[in-house]
Short mmCIF file of C-alpha atoms in Angstrom, two decimals:
data_model
loop_
_atom_site.label_atom_id
_atom_site.label_comp_id
_atom_site.label_asym_id
_atom_site.label_seq_id
_atom_site.Cartn_x
_atom_site.Cartn_y
_atom_site.Cartn_z
CA MET X 1 31.95 23.81 92.27
CA LEU X 2 32.82 22.50 89.03
CA TYR X 3 33.19 18.82 88.37
CA LEU X 4 34.68 16.85 85.32
CA GLU X 5 31.22 16.78 83.81
CA ASP X 6 31.06 20.58 83.57
CA PHE X 7 33.63 20.59 80.94
CA THR X 8 33.12 20.07 77.19
CA PRO X 9 35.58 19.86 74.18
CA GLY X 10 35.97 23.10 72.50
CA GLN X 11 35.08 25.15 75.60
CA GLU X 12 37.21 28.22 76.25
CA ILE X 13 38.42 29.24 79.68
CA ASP X 14 39.51 32.90 80.51
CA LEU X 15 42.12 32.79 83.03
CA GLY X 16 42.67 36.63 83.47
CA SER X 17 46.06 38.43 83.46
CA ARG X 18 48.86 39.69 85.66
CA SER X 19 52.02 41.77 85.35
CA VAL X 20 55.66 40.86 86.40
CA THR X 21 58.21 43.06 87.86
CA LYS X 22 61.91 43.08 87.69
CA GLU X 23 62.11 42.52 91.41
CA GLU X 24 59.97 39.43 91.07
CA ILE X 25 61.80 38.08 88.13
CA ILE X 26 65.15 38.33 89.96
CA ALA X 27 63.61 36.85 93.21
CA PHE X 28 62.27 33.85 91.58
CA ALA X 29 65.49 33.07 89.45
CA THR X 30 67.81 33.74 92.42
CA GLN X 31 66.08 31.00 94.23
CA PHE X 32 65.41 28.54 91.26
CA ASP X 33 67.17 29.43 88.07
CA PRO X 34 70.18 31.76 88.77
CA GLN X 35 71.39 32.04 85.12
CA PRO X 36 72.79 35.66 84.35
CA PHE X 37 70.02 36.57 82.00
CA HIS X 38 67.52 36.00 84.81
CA ILE X 39 69.35 37.65 87.79
CA ASP X 40 71.85 40.00 86.69
CA GLU X 41 70.76 43.22 84.81
CA GLU X 42 74.19 44.08 83.50
CA ALA X 43 75.32 40.58 82.52
CA ALA X 44 71.89 39.96 80.77
CA LYS X 45 72.53 42.91 78.40
CA LYS X 46 75.41 41.03 76.90
CA THR X 47 73.32 37.78 76.20
CA ILE X 48 71.29 37.03 73.10
CA TYR X 49 68.20 38.43 75.12
CA GLY X 50 69.70 41.94 75.48
CA GLY X 51 68.31 42.27 79.02
CA LEU X 52 66.69 40.50 81.89
CA ILE X 53 63.98 38.08 81.18
CA ALA X 54 61.86 35.85 83.37
CA SER X 55 62.82 32.17 84.03
CA GLY X 56 60.68 29.97 81.93
CA TRP X 57 59.52 28.15 85.28
CA HIS X 58 58.62 31.53 86.57
CA THR X 59 56.43 32.24 83.53
CA VAL X 60 54.71 28.79 83.95
CA SER X 61 54.35 29.47 87.81
CA LEU X 62 52.60 32.79 86.99
CA PHE X 63 50.36 30.92 84.56
CA MET X 64 49.65 28.36 87.45
CA ARG X 65 48.63 31.25 89.70
CA LEU X 66 46.14 32.42 87.15
CA LEU X 67 44.82 28.80 86.69
CA SER X 68 44.46 28.32 90.36
CA ASP X 69 42.54 31.59 90.84
CA GLY X 70 40.57 31.52 87.57
CA LEU X 71 39.48 27.89 87.51
CA LEU X 72 40.86 25.47 90.24
CA ALA X 73 39.53 27.42 93.29
CA ASN X 74 36.07 26.87 91.99
CA ALA X 75 36.76 23.18 90.76
CA ALA X 76 37.05 19.80 92.22
CA SER X 77 40.72 19.65 91.35
CA MET X 78 42.81 16.60 92.57
CA GLY X 79 46.05 17.62 91.03
CA SER X 80 47.75 16.67 87.89
CA PRO X 81 49.79 13.71 86.36
CA GLY X 82 51.75 16.06 84.08
CA VAL X 83 51.99 18.53 81.19
CA ASP X 84 53.10 18.01 77.62
CA GLU X 85 54.69 20.34 75.10
CA VAL X 86 55.61 23.22 77.23
CA ARG X 87 57.05 26.03 74.87
CA TRP X 88 58.51 29.30 75.83
CA LEU X 89 57.92 31.16 72.59
CA LYS X 90 58.95 34.72 73.47
CA PRO X 91 61.14 36.14 76.25
CA VAL X 92 59.20 37.74 79.15
CA PRO X 93 61.00 40.90 80.26
CA PRO X 94 60.11 43.10 83.35
CA GLY X 95 56.83 44.93 83.05
CA ASP X 96 55.26 42.46 80.70
CA THR X 97 51.52 41.88 81.43
CA LEU X 98 50.61 38.25 80.74
CA SER X 99 46.96 37.13 80.04
CA SER X 100 46.06 33.52 79.92
CA ARG X 101 43.38 31.30 78.41
CA GLY X 102 42.57 27.49 78.04
CA VAL X 103 40.71 25.40 75.53
CA VAL X 104 39.39 22.15 76.50
CA ASN X 105 40.55 19.27 74.22
CA GLU X 106 39.25 16.18 75.83
CA VAL X 107 37.30 14.99 78.96
CA VAL X 108 38.28 11.47 79.91
CA PRO X 109 36.59 9.54 82.66
CA ALA X 110 39.03 7.30 84.44
CA ARG X 111 38.52 3.55 83.81
CA SER X 112 39.70 2.14 87.03
CA LYS X 113 38.54 4.89 89.34
CA PRO X 114 34.82 6.01 88.75
CA ASP X 115 35.08 9.13 91.04
CA ARG X 116 37.43 11.00 88.76
CA GLY X 117 38.83 11.77 85.33
CA ILE X 118 41.32 13.66 83.41
CA LEU X 119 40.71 17.06 81.62
CA LYS X 120 43.18 17.63 78.52
CA THR X 121 43.54 21.24 77.89
CA THR X 122 45.66 23.53 75.77
CA TYR X 123 46.82 26.61 77.86
CA GLU X 124 48.38 29.62 76.39
CA MET X 125 49.79 32.97 77.70
CA TYR X 126 50.05 36.25 75.68
CA ASN X 127 51.85 39.34 76.45
CA GLN X 128 50.47 42.82 76.12
CA ASN X 129 51.32 42.88 72.38
CA GLY X 130 49.25 40.00 71.80
CA GLU X 131 52.26 37.90 71.07
CA LYS X 132 52.08 34.21 72.50
CA VAL X 133 54.85 33.69 75.12
CA LEU X 134 53.80 30.31 76.51
CA SER X 135 51.91 27.28 75.26
CA MET X 136 51.44 23.77 76.82
CA LYS X 137 48.98 21.00 76.98
CA GLY X 138 47.87 20.29 80.57
CA LEU X 139 46.57 17.12 82.11
CA GLY X 140 44.29 17.94 84.98
CA MET X 141 42.57 15.43 87.39
CA PHE X 142 39.10 16.33 88.34
CA ALA X 143 36.50 14.59 90.70
CA ARG X 144 33.20 13.63 89.03
CA ARG X 145 30.08 15.00 90.45
CA PRO X 146 28.93 13.07 93.40
CA SER X 147 25.19 11.90 93.10
CA GLY X 148 22.87 14.48 94.49
CA VAL X 149 25.11 17.44 93.79
CA ALA X 150 23.45 20.07 91.65
CA GLU X 151 24.92 21.07 88.26
CA GLN X 152 26.75 24.49 87.63
CA ARG X 153 27.57 25.68 84.18
CA ASP X 154 29.55 28.89 84.86
CA VAL X 155 33.19 28.19 83.87
CA GLY X 156 36.10 30.66 83.82
CA MET Y 1 83.23 26.01 80.22
CA LEU Y 2 81.09 23.32 78.46
CA TYR Y 3 80.00 24.04 74.88
CA LEU Y 4 77.40 21.93 72.76
CA GLU Y 5 80.26 19.78 71.54
CA ASP Y 6 81.07 18.45 74.99
CA PHE Y 7 77.80 16.58 75.06
CA THR Y 8 77.47 13.04 73.65
CA PRO Y 9 74.37 10.82 73.47
CA GLY Y 10 74.19 8.25 76.34
CA GLN Y 11 76.16 10.58 78.53
CA GLU Y 12 74.92 10.73 82.11
CA ILE Y 13 74.93 13.86 84.26
CA ASP Y 14 74.74 13.68 88.04
CA LEU Y 15 72.86 16.92 89.43
CA GLY Y 16 73.16 16.26 93.11
CA SER Y 17 70.30 16.54 95.55
CA ARG Y 18 68.54 18.66 97.98
CA SER Y 19 65.58 18.52 100.62
CA VAL Y 20 62.31 20.40 100.78
CA THR Y 21 60.75 21.65 103.95
CA LYS Y 22 57.05 22.23 104.87
CA GLU Y 23 57.67 26.06 105.01
CA GLU Y 24 59.21 25.97 101.51
CA ILE Y 25 56.21 23.94 100.20
CA ILE Y 26 53.66 26.38 101.64
CA ALA Y 27 55.60 29.47 100.60
CA PHE Y 28 55.98 28.33 96.87
CA ALA Y 29 52.40 27.20 96.69
CA THR Y 30 50.97 30.33 98.43
CA GLN Y 31 52.60 32.43 95.76
CA PHE Y 32 51.96 30.42 92.78
CA ASP Y 33 49.55 27.23 93.38
CA PRO Y 34 47.26 27.79 96.40
CA GLN Y 35 45.39 24.70 96.27
CA PRO Y 36 44.57 23.12 99.83
CA PHE Y 37 46.78 19.99 99.33
CA HIS Y 38 49.68 22.42 98.76
CA ILE Y 39 49.17 25.11 101.39
CA ASP Y 40 46.80 23.95 104.20
CA GLU Y 41 47.94 21.05 106.48
CA GLU Y 42 44.57 20.27 107.93
CA ALA Y 43 42.71 20.54 104.65
CA ALA Y 44 45.38 18.52 102.95
CA LYS Y 45 44.63 15.35 105.28
CA LYS Y 46 41.12 15.06 103.76
CA THR Y 47 42.44 14.94 100.14
CA ILE Y 48 43.50 11.96 98.21
CA TYR Y 49 47.02 12.89 99.25
CA GLY Y 50 46.55 12.52 102.92
CA GLY Y 51 48.71 15.47 103.82
CA LEU Y 52 50.66 18.42 102.38
CA ILE Y 53 52.69 17.77 99.09
CA ALA Y 54 54.74 20.16 96.95
CA SER Y 55 53.22 21.79 93.96
CA GLY Y 56 54.57 20.13 90.76
CA TRP Y 57 55.90 23.38 89.66
CA HIS Y 58 57.77 23.68 92.88
CA THR Y 59 59.31 20.15 92.18
CA VAL Y 60 60.28 21.27 88.79
CA SER Y 61 61.68 24.46 90.15
CA LEU Y 62 63.87 22.43 92.67
CA PHE Y 63 64.99 20.43 89.85
CA MET Y 64 65.82 23.57 87.83
CA ARG Y 65 67.89 24.80 90.66
CA LEU Y 66 70.02 21.52 90.70
CA LEU Y 67 70.37 21.73 86.93
CA SER Y 68 71.60 25.39 87.28
CA ASP Y 69 74.19 24.59 90.01
CA GLY Y 70 75.30 21.17 88.62
CA LEU Y 71 75.47 21.86 84.94
CA LEU Y 72 74.41 25.33 83.55
CA ALA Y 73 76.70 27.29 85.78
CA ASN Y 74 79.64 25.74 84.01
CA ALA Y 75 78.15 25.62 80.57
CA ALA Y 76 77.35 27.98 77.60
CA SER Y 77 73.69 27.79 78.24
CA MET Y 78 71.41 30.22 76.07
CA GLY Y 79 68.04 29.27 77.57
CA SER Y 80 65.43 26.69 76.44
CA PRO Y 81 62.60 26.57 73.89
CA GLY Y 82 60.59 24.16 76.02
CA VAL Y 83 60.27 20.84 77.67
CA ASP Y 84 58.15 17.68 76.86
CA GLU Y 85 56.48 15.03 78.82
CA VAL Y 86 56.66 16.54 82.34
CA ARG Y 87 55.42 13.74 84.59
CA TRP Y 88 54.62 14.12 88.25
CA LEU Y 89 55.04 10.42 89.24
CA LYS Y 90 54.81 10.42 93.01
CA PRO Y 91 53.72 13.18 95.60
CA VAL Y 92 56.64 15.11 97.13
CA PRO Y 93 55.78 15.60 100.85
CA PRO Y 94 57.76 17.83 103.24
CA GLY Y 95 61.04 16.23 104.30
CA ASP Y 96 61.65 14.57 101.11
CA THR Y 97 65.27 14.66 99.74
CA LEU Y 98 65.32 14.70 96.05
CA SER Y 99 68.25 13.80 93.80
CA SER Y 100 68.53 14.45 90.06
CA ARG Y 101 70.21 13.11 87.06
CA GLY Y 102 70.14 13.59 83.23
CA VAL Y 103 71.01 11.45 80.21
CA VAL Y 104 71.76 12.92 76.96
CA ASN Y 105 69.56 11.76 74.15
CA GLU Y 106 70.59 13.83 71.18
CA VAL Y 107 73.03 16.73 70.27
CA VAL Y 108 71.63 18.92 67.41
CA PRO Y 109 73.57 21.67 65.99
CA ALA Y 110 71.19 24.44 64.64
CA ARG Y 111 70.89 24.70 60.97
CA SER Y 112 70.33 28.41 60.53
CA LYS Y 113 72.45 29.56 63.40
CA PRO Y 114 75.89 28.14 63.27
CA ASP Y 115 76.88 29.49 66.91
CA ARG Y 116 74.49 27.29 68.81
CA GLY Y 117 72.46 23.95 69.00
CA ILE Y 118 69.99 22.07 71.15
CA LEU Y 119 70.75 19.51 73.58
CA LYS Y 120 67.92 16.86 74.15
CA THR Y 121 67.91 15.36 77.42
CA THR Y 122 65.92 13.08 79.73
CA TYR Y 123 65.80 14.41 83.30
CA GLU Y 124 64.59 12.51 86.40
CA MET Y 125 64.28 13.13 90.12
CA TYR Y 126 64.11 10.52 92.66
CA ASN Y 127 63.13 10.65 96.44
CA GLN Y 128 65.13 9.23 99.29
CA ASN Y 129 63.41 5.74 98.69
CA GLY Y 130 64.66 5.54 95.28
CA GLU Y 131 61.07 6.23 93.74
CA LYS Y 132 61.05 8.35 90.70
CA VAL Y 133 58.95 11.43 91.40
CA LEU Y 134 59.52 13.55 88.30
CA SER Y 135 60.68 12.97 84.80
CA MET Y 136 60.85 15.17 81.69
CA LYS Y 137 62.49 15.74 78.41
CA GLY Y 138 64.33 18.94 78.21
CA LEU Y 139 65.38 20.96 75.25
CA GLY Y 140 68.47 22.98 76.19
CA MET Y 141 70.17 25.71 73.82
CA PHE Y 142 73.87 25.84 74.11
CA ALA Y 143 76.53 27.75 72.40
CA ARG Y 144 79.03 25.93 70.32
CA ARG Y 145 82.75 26.19 71.14
CA PRO Y 146 84.20 29.41 69.51
CA SER Y 147 87.40 28.71 67.46
CA GLY Y 148 90.38 28.93 69.56
CA VAL Y 149 88.57 27.86 72.93
CA ALA Y 150 90.30 24.74 74.53
CA GLU Y 151 88.30 21.62 75.18
CA GLN Y 152 86.86 20.69 78.43
CA ARG Y 153 85.59 17.07 79.19
CA ASP Y 154 84.33 17.31 82.84
CA VAL Y 155 80.61 17.15 82.88
CA GLY Y 156 78.35 16.89 85.91
#
């Protein structure tokens, strides 16, 4: 289990990759973001995107799943107060394979609550051509290591 | 159809409301954010949240659906380059009813592409007790009104 103390500025975190299908893009957008370029293959051809692309919130959600599996499942995560500077830099069409990484910027123990702190991290997603499709600055709340719990150094 | 010219700084946009169920919270998080406090009712009781809460990305996605239905379906939306300062201010437990509003901050015609521009907007979601649960600053790309297309003033 990774605690706040196990992260250091400059540390890189590999979060793995996953692909996205046309069916997944349409299913997500039908529920949450039903704009023509996300749900209607024919209508999408007539837009500036020239075809279907994933909702930006779908891309972020796919990133979140990689973060959950690649880091949070093995860490004392307590949720998040927010994210900054979310940028959708390139369209994500069906069939893209997206890989994610994080870089730790800052580790900030909380002043008022000694059992936790905030990890400030820059996260990025790249497509199979090496183009950056998503970047954002995450604020993650993590528990500090309880006294008596042994250290672990294996991140990401 | 609303174009970039139909928005003015200070303008308020009512986006309506919707509720979220336990089943929806678990379904979204099982797919995209499988942390215990989002998917496991018993485990969630032992966390700082005291019970199940929606993934922050689920809350944002519910907001996006209200934005899609309440504004974008009737506007010349061309997507978004990103959002800033996403803040999850209060947990969203099952049964919450979330209402959304936007306030236009700035209308910025694009310099290089005369057919479009960026709408800068602050968006907020409130729960049934009037507590703000989400805020963010959106960047929306909208087409400018083509010459010869009549004006419409009815926003939100």
